[in-house]
PDB file of C-alpha atoms in Angstrom:
ATOM      1  CA  ASN A   1      60.289 144.791  60.674  1.00 45.00           C
ATOM      2  CA  ALA A   2      59.754 141.062  60.727  1.00 42.00           C
ATOM      3  CA  THR A   3      61.577 138.314  60.832  1.00 52.00           C
ATOM      4  CA  ARG A   4      61.461 134.198  59.152  1.00 52.00           C
ATOM      5  CA  GLN A   5      64.111 131.363  58.302  1.00 58.00           C
ATOM      6  CA  LEU A   6      64.255 130.969  54.754  1.00 54.00           C
ATOM      7  CA  ASN A   7      67.096 127.891  53.728  1.00 56.00           C
ATOM      8  CA  GLY A   8      68.356 127.977  57.397  1.00 59.00           C
ATOM      9  CA  MET A   9      69.334 132.193  56.909  1.00 70.00           C
ATOM     10  CA  TYR A  10      67.123 134.692  58.292  1.00 74.00           C
ATOM     11  CA  HIS A  11      65.305 136.523  56.145  1.00 71.00           C
ATOM     12  CA  ILE A  12      65.750 140.884  57.929  1.00 74.00           C
ATOM     13  CA  THR A  13      62.862 142.989  56.119  1.00 72.00           C
ATOM     14  CA  VAL A  14      62.912 146.904  58.243  1.00 72.00           C
ATOM     15  CA  THR A  15      60.300 149.337  57.983  1.00 72.00           C
ATOM     16  CA  VAL A  16      61.502 153.051  58.396  1.00 71.00           C
ATOM     17  CA  GLY A  17      60.201 155.950  57.886  1.00 69.00           C
ATOM     18  CA  ASN A  18      61.308 158.952  56.593  1.00 65.00           C
ATOM     19  CA  PRO A  19      60.469 162.827  56.828  1.00 62.00           C
ATOM     20  CA  GLN A  20      63.817 164.778  55.419  1.00 64.00           C
ATOM     21  CA  GLN A  21      63.383 161.862  52.364  1.00 66.00           C
ATOM     22  CA  GLY A  22      66.319 162.692  52.987  1.00 69.00           C
ATOM     23  CA  ALA A  23      69.661 159.212  51.686  1.00 79.00           C
ATOM     24  CA  LEU A  24      69.407 156.665  54.282  1.00 83.00           C
ATOM     25  CA  THR A  25      72.053 154.320  55.816  1.00 84.00           C
ATOM     26  CA  PHE A  26      71.542 150.633  56.956  1.00 86.00           C
ATOM     27  CA  ALA A  27      74.519 149.608  59.734  1.00 88.00           C
ATOM     28  CA  TRP A  28      74.086 145.903  61.139  1.00 90.00           C
ATOM     29  CA  LYS A  29      76.057 144.272  63.572  1.00 93.00           C
ATOM     30  CA  LYS A  30      76.021 141.228  65.961  1.00 94.00           C
ATOM     31  CA  THR A  31      75.860 142.241  69.588  1.00 95.00           C
ATOM     32  CA  ILE A  32      75.057 139.506  71.654  1.00 94.00           C
ATOM     33  CA  GLY A  33      76.037 134.727  70.707  1.00 90.00           C
ATOM     34  CA  GLN A  34      78.762 133.506  70.624  1.00 84.00           C
ATOM     35  CA  GLU A  35      79.523 133.078  67.007  1.00 85.00           C
ATOM     36  CA  PRO A  36      80.146 135.516  64.737  1.00 89.00           C
ATOM     37  CA  VAL A  37      77.160 136.088  61.935  1.00 91.00           C
ATOM     38  CA  THR A  38      77.792 137.502  58.257  1.00 90.00           C
ATOM     39  CA  PHE A  39      74.648 140.085  56.908  1.00 89.00           C
ATOM     40  CA  GLN A  40      74.278 139.855  52.560  1.00 87.00           C
ATOM     41  CA  PRO A  41      71.976 143.083  51.887  1.00 85.00           C
ATOM     42  CA  ASP A  42      69.672 142.838  49.006  1.00 83.00           C
ATOM     43  CA  PRO A  43      71.252 144.976  46.366  1.00 85.00           C
ATOM     44  CA  ASN A  44      68.000 145.466  44.148  1.00 85.00           C
ATOM     45  CA  ASN A  45      66.312 146.335  48.085  1.00 79.00           C
ATOM     46  CA  GLU A  46      68.609 147.974  50.516  1.00 76.00           C
ATOM     47  CA  LEU A  47      65.648 147.450  53.463  1.00 75.00           C
ATOM     48  CA  MET A  48      65.963 143.277  53.537  1.00 79.00           C
ATOM     49  CA  SER A  49      68.678 142.105  54.633  1.00 84.00           C
ATOM     50  CA  THR A  50      69.964 138.334  54.711  1.00 85.00           C
ATOM     51  CA  VAL A  51      71.827 137.443  58.045  1.00 88.00           C
ATOM     52  CA  ILE A  52      73.799 133.566  58.091  1.00 86.00           C
ATOM     53  CA  PHE A  53      73.729 131.955  61.412  1.00 87.00           C
ATOM     54  CA  PRO A  54      76.571 129.296  61.620  1.00 85.00           C
ATOM     55  CA  LYS A  55      75.663 127.977  65.002  1.00 85.00           C
ATOM     56  CA  SER A  56      71.863 128.096  66.979  1.00 85.00           C
ATOM     57  CA  GLY A  57      71.865 130.138  69.851  1.00 87.00           C
ATOM     58  CA  SER A  58      71.060 133.357  71.137  1.00 89.00           C
ATOM     59  CA  TYR A  59      71.674 136.083  69.009  1.00 91.00           C
ATOM     60  CA  THR A  60      70.599 139.915  69.474  1.00 93.00           C
ATOM     61  CA  LEU A  61      71.142 142.345  65.705  1.00 92.00           C
ATOM     62  CA  GLU A  62      71.410 146.089  66.395  1.00 92.00           C
ATOM     63  CA  LEU A  63      70.140 147.522  62.917  1.00 90.00           C
ATOM     64  CA  THR A  64      72.066 151.903  63.210  1.00 91.00           C
ATOM     65  CA  VAL A  65      70.217 153.949  60.500  1.00 88.00           C
ATOM     66  CA  GLY A  66      71.197 157.772  59.726  1.00 86.00           C
ATOM     67  CA  ASN A  67      69.978 159.792  57.183  1.00 83.00           C
ATOM     68  CA  GLY A  68      73.262 162.026  56.953  1.00 79.00           C
ATOM     69  CA  SER A  69      71.962 165.248  58.750  1.00 79.00           C
ATOM     70  CA  GLY A  70      72.957 163.985  62.340  1.00 81.00           C
ATOM     71  CA  PHE A  71      69.226 162.330  63.531  1.00 83.00           C
ATOM     72  CA  VAL A  72      70.335 158.407  63.343  1.00 87.00           C
ATOM     73  CA  VAL A  73      68.352 155.414  64.849  1.00 87.00           C
ATOM     74  CA  LYS A  74      68.852 152.524  66.545  1.00 91.00           C
ATOM     75  CA  LYS A  75      66.715 149.041  67.626  1.00 88.00           C
ATOM     76  CA  THR A  76      67.660 145.875  67.949  1.00 90.00           C
ATOM     77  CA  VAL A  77      66.082 141.821  67.286  1.00 88.00           C
ATOM     78  CA  ALA A  78      66.579 138.803  69.531  1.00 87.00           C
ATOM     79  CA  VAL A  79      66.997 136.215  66.937  1.00 86.00           C
ATOM     80  CA  THR A  80      67.186 132.242  68.303  1.00 84.00           C
ATOM     81  CA  VAL A  81      68.099 130.326  66.112  1.00 83.00           C
ATOM     82  CA  ALA A  82      67.304 126.340  65.734  1.00 78.00           C
TER      83      ALA A  82
END
């Protein structure tokens, strides 16, 4: 995955392998950081999301990906907003 700053927001792209070819679900949440963040999924690409951080600081985000058959993967990404 990659994170980059774009107009004061962070744009996150996820790369996911799906050998079972089932429909995937994606859920983002903030696990560390004092301020609430806003997640805006890209309506044209479920693997892309914009995250809006209201203030500078250190945050940890968690992505949960599921395939509907009980397979779930969770990954975290640390983001520092200057």
